[in-house]
Short mmCIF file of C-alpha atoms in Angstrom, two decimals:
data_model
loop_
_atom_site.label_atom_id
_atom_site.label_comp_id
_atom_site.label_asym_id
_atom_site.label_seq_id
_atom_site.Cartn_x
_atom_site.Cartn_y
_atom_site.Cartn_z
CA LEU A 96 -4.17 61.66 48.74
CA ALA A 97 -1.76 58.99 46.95
CA MET A 98 -0.38 61.74 44.43
CA LYS A 99 0.32 63.75 47.05
CA MET A 100 1.88 61.16 49.37
CA GLY A 101 4.32 60.75 45.79
CA LEU A 102 5.49 64.27 45.62
CA ILE A 103 5.94 64.54 49.17
CA LEU A 104 8.21 61.01 49.07
CA VAL A 105 9.68 62.63 45.73
CA PHE A 106 10.61 65.70 47.49
CA PHE A 107 12.11 64.01 50.44
CA ALA A 108 14.19 61.90 48.21
CA TYR A 109 15.62 65.04 46.28
CA ILE A 110 16.74 66.31 49.52
CA VAL A 111 18.50 63.13 51.10
CA ILE A 112 20.17 62.35 47.75
CA SER A 113 21.25 66.17 47.01
CA SER A 114 22.33 66.59 50.78
CA GLY A 115 24.59 63.51 50.06
CA VAL A 116 26.00 64.04 47.16
CA ARG A 117 26.87 67.39 48.16
CA ILE A 118 28.60 65.53 51.95
CA LEU A 119 30.12 62.57 50.07
CA PHE A 120 31.48 63.97 46.90
CA SER A 121 32.87 67.80 47.87
CA PRO A 122 35.74 67.55 50.05
CA SER A 123 35.22 71.42 51.01
CA HIS A 124 31.62 71.06 51.70
CA SER A 125 31.31 74.02 49.60
CA PHE A 126 31.04 74.28 45.77
CA ASP A 127 29.16 76.59 43.34
CA GLY A 128 27.50 75.15 39.89
CA ASP A 129 27.43 71.98 38.30
CA VAL A 130 28.03 68.54 40.77
CA LEU A 131 28.77 66.53 37.93
CA GLN A 132 32.39 68.78 37.94
CA ALA A 133 32.78 68.47 41.81
CA LEU A 134 33.16 65.01 41.67
CA PRO A 135 36.19 63.28 42.10
CA THR A 136 37.45 61.88 38.74
CA ASN A 137 39.14 58.62 39.61
CA SER A 138 36.44 56.83 41.60
CA TRP A 139 34.36 54.41 40.44
CA LEU A 140 31.36 55.80 42.47
CA ALA A 141 31.80 59.27 40.97
CA LEU A 142 31.65 57.05 37.15
CA ILE A 143 28.04 55.15 38.44
CA VAL A 144 26.81 58.83 39.42
CA ARG A 145 27.63 60.23 35.79
CA LEU A 146 26.37 57.30 33.95
CA LEU A 147 23.09 57.24 35.78
CA MET A 148 23.04 61.00 35.03
CA THR A 149 23.48 59.81 31.32
CA PHE A 150 21.18 57.24 31.75
CA VAL A 151 18.32 59.86 33.14
CA VAL A 152 19.03 62.41 30.11
CA ALA A 153 19.00 59.58 27.72
CA MET A 154 15.50 58.39 28.98
CA THR A 155 14.08 61.14 29.56
CA ALA A 156 15.09 62.75 26.15
CA PRO A 157 12.09 61.58 24.17
CA LEU A 158 9.42 62.80 26.90
CA ILE A 159 11.52 66.10 25.79
CA VAL A 160 11.46 65.75 21.89
CA VAL A 161 7.96 64.30 21.13
CA PRO A 162 5.67 67.07 22.61
CA CYS A 163 8.26 69.80 21.24
CA GLY A 164 8.58 68.39 18.10
CA GLU A 165 4.90 68.06 18.18
CA MET A 166 3.75 71.61 19.05
CA VAL A 167 6.61 72.66 16.13
CA GLU A 168 4.80 70.39 13.51
CA GLY A 169 1.43 71.73 14.70
CA LYS A 170 2.60 75.23 13.87
CA LEU A 171 4.08 74.52 10.70
CA GLY A 172 0.89 72.76 9.98
CA ILE A 173 2.64 69.24 8.89
CA GLY A 174 -0.13 65.89 9.14
CA VAL A 175 0.06 62.83 11.27
CA GLY A 176 0.28 61.04 7.90
CA GLU A 177 3.32 62.94 6.63
CA VAL A 178 5.86 60.56 8.38
CA ARG A 179 9.09 61.96 6.63
CA LYS A 180 8.39 65.73 7.86
CA ARG A 181 7.79 64.55 11.49
CA ILE A 182 10.93 62.88 11.08
CA ALA A 183 13.13 65.39 9.75
CA VAL A 184 11.16 68.00 12.60
CA ARG A 185 12.51 65.80 15.54
CA VAL A 186 15.96 65.39 14.14
CA LEU A 187 16.38 69.08 13.27
CA LEU A 188 15.48 69.27 16.81
CA CYS A 189 17.88 67.13 18.43
CA VAL A 190 20.46 68.52 15.75
CA SER A 191 20.03 72.31 16.97
CA CYS A 192 19.77 71.43 20.68
CA THR A 193 22.84 69.14 20.25
CA GLY A 194 24.51 71.84 18.57
CA LEU A 195 23.57 74.37 21.16
CA ALA A 196 24.65 72.26 24.14
CA GLU A 197 28.23 71.74 22.01
CA TYR A 198 28.64 75.14 22.02
CA ALA A 199 27.01 76.17 25.69
CA PRO A 200 29.87 76.21 28.54
CA GLY A 201 28.12 73.72 30.67
CA PHE A 202 24.71 71.87 31.56
CA VAL A 203 24.12 74.05 34.93
CA HIS A 204 24.30 77.64 32.82
CA ILE A 205 21.65 76.30 30.19
CA VAL A 206 19.45 74.86 32.72
CA SER A 207 19.62 78.11 34.31
CA PHE A 208 18.81 80.20 31.16
CA ILE A 209 15.99 78.15 30.42
CA GLY A 210 14.85 78.15 33.69
CA CYS A 211 14.80 81.64 34.81
CA PHE A 212 13.32 82.18 31.21
CA CYS A 213 10.44 79.63 31.54
CA VAL A 214 9.46 80.49 35.07
CA SER A 215 9.89 84.53 34.63
CA ILE A 216 7.35 83.77 31.42
CA VAL A 217 4.91 81.74 33.45
CA GLY A 218 4.81 83.16 36.73
CA PHE A 219 5.10 87.00 35.30
CA VAL A 220 3.93 87.17 31.97
CA LEU A 221 1.34 84.59 31.37
CA PRO A 222 -0.97 85.57 34.29
CA PRO A 223 -1.80 89.29 33.52
CA LEU A 224 -1.94 88.52 29.98
CA PHE A 225 -4.59 85.64 30.39
CA CYS A 226 -6.21 88.42 32.30
CA ILE A 227 -6.22 91.08 29.87
CA GLN A 228 -7.36 88.25 27.18
CA LEU A 229 -10.13 87.44 29.47
CA THR A 230 -11.16 90.43 29.69
CA TYR A 231 -10.72 91.43 26.29
CA ASN A 232 -12.94 88.40 25.24
CA THR A 233 -15.83 89.26 27.88
CA ARG A 234 -16.24 92.95 27.14
CA LYS A 235 -15.61 93.45 23.83
CA GLU A 236 -18.29 96.13 23.88
CA SER A 237 -16.56 98.17 27.05
CA MET A 238 -13.18 98.20 25.99
CA ALA A 239 -13.30 101.81 25.22
CA LYS A 240 -12.40 103.03 28.49
CA MET A 241 -10.16 101.37 31.03
CA ASP A 242 -10.92 100.42 34.43
CA PHE A 243 -8.61 100.05 37.30
CA ILE A 244 -8.14 96.19 37.31
CA SER A 245 -7.36 96.69 33.26
CA CYS A 246 -4.49 98.92 34.00
CA CYS A 247 -3.19 96.90 36.83
CA ASP A 248 -2.82 94.01 34.50
CA VAL A 249 -1.38 96.06 31.92
CA GLY A 250 1.19 97.20 34.46
CA ALA A 251 1.56 93.92 35.55
CA LEU A 252 2.54 92.54 32.24
CA ALA A 253 4.97 95.05 31.59
CA ILE A 254 6.54 94.35 34.59
CA GLY A 255 6.68 90.82 33.66
CA ILE A 256 8.21 91.57 30.50
CA ILE A 257 10.69 93.90 32.03
CA SER A 258 11.85 90.97 34.89
CA THR A 259 12.27 87.96 32.03
CA ALA A 260 14.43 90.15 30.04
CA LEU A 261 16.28 91.59 33.05
CA THR A 262 16.43 87.95 34.23
CA SER A 263 17.40 86.12 31.04
CA THR A 264 19.84 88.94 30.60
CA MET A 265 21.68 88.43 33.42
CA THR A 266 21.66 84.42 33.05
CA PHE A 267 22.75 85.00 29.43
CA GLY A 268 25.70 87.15 30.87
CA GLU A 269 26.72 85.18 33.30
CA MET A 270 26.77 81.95 30.78
CA ARG A 271 28.71 83.91 28.75
CA ARG A 272 31.31 85.01 31.61
CA SER A 273 31.91 81.46 32.30
CA GLN A 274 32.72 80.31 28.68
CA GLN A 275 35.78 83.19 28.79
#
């Protein structure tokens, strides 16, 4: 109950804050893309908002870098006792992300690209893939023939891969167009 109430509270807080930023900082009340670009440049309130956004990114970066670094370390076979290698992996991860962010046209486009890719993978590719894997693991001896459900899973997987490729390509193309 407490978690549900907290999520509802955060949901409404996001709606109020985003609506307030949209109304306060956009003179025309219509802008597309990055809200930080639409903020006025000569206002102390806009400066505070930018500083707070920088603070939020700086404080949440370890929450992203540490788990991602641990996954990479696990794939590379780096143990807990190999501190120098672990530090090198995390620093390399941060440097590569910083380099990518430097050459990207804007934060919104990077978030859009990563978001569309991840949502497509999680929503359309992984569920049918897991169903196929579960079906194969539970019926290894009878997998010679494909039943209707297995054909549907393979079809859904193919559609998921195609939709992921299309949405990622379209978002990447939009990112490239905005860079020119």
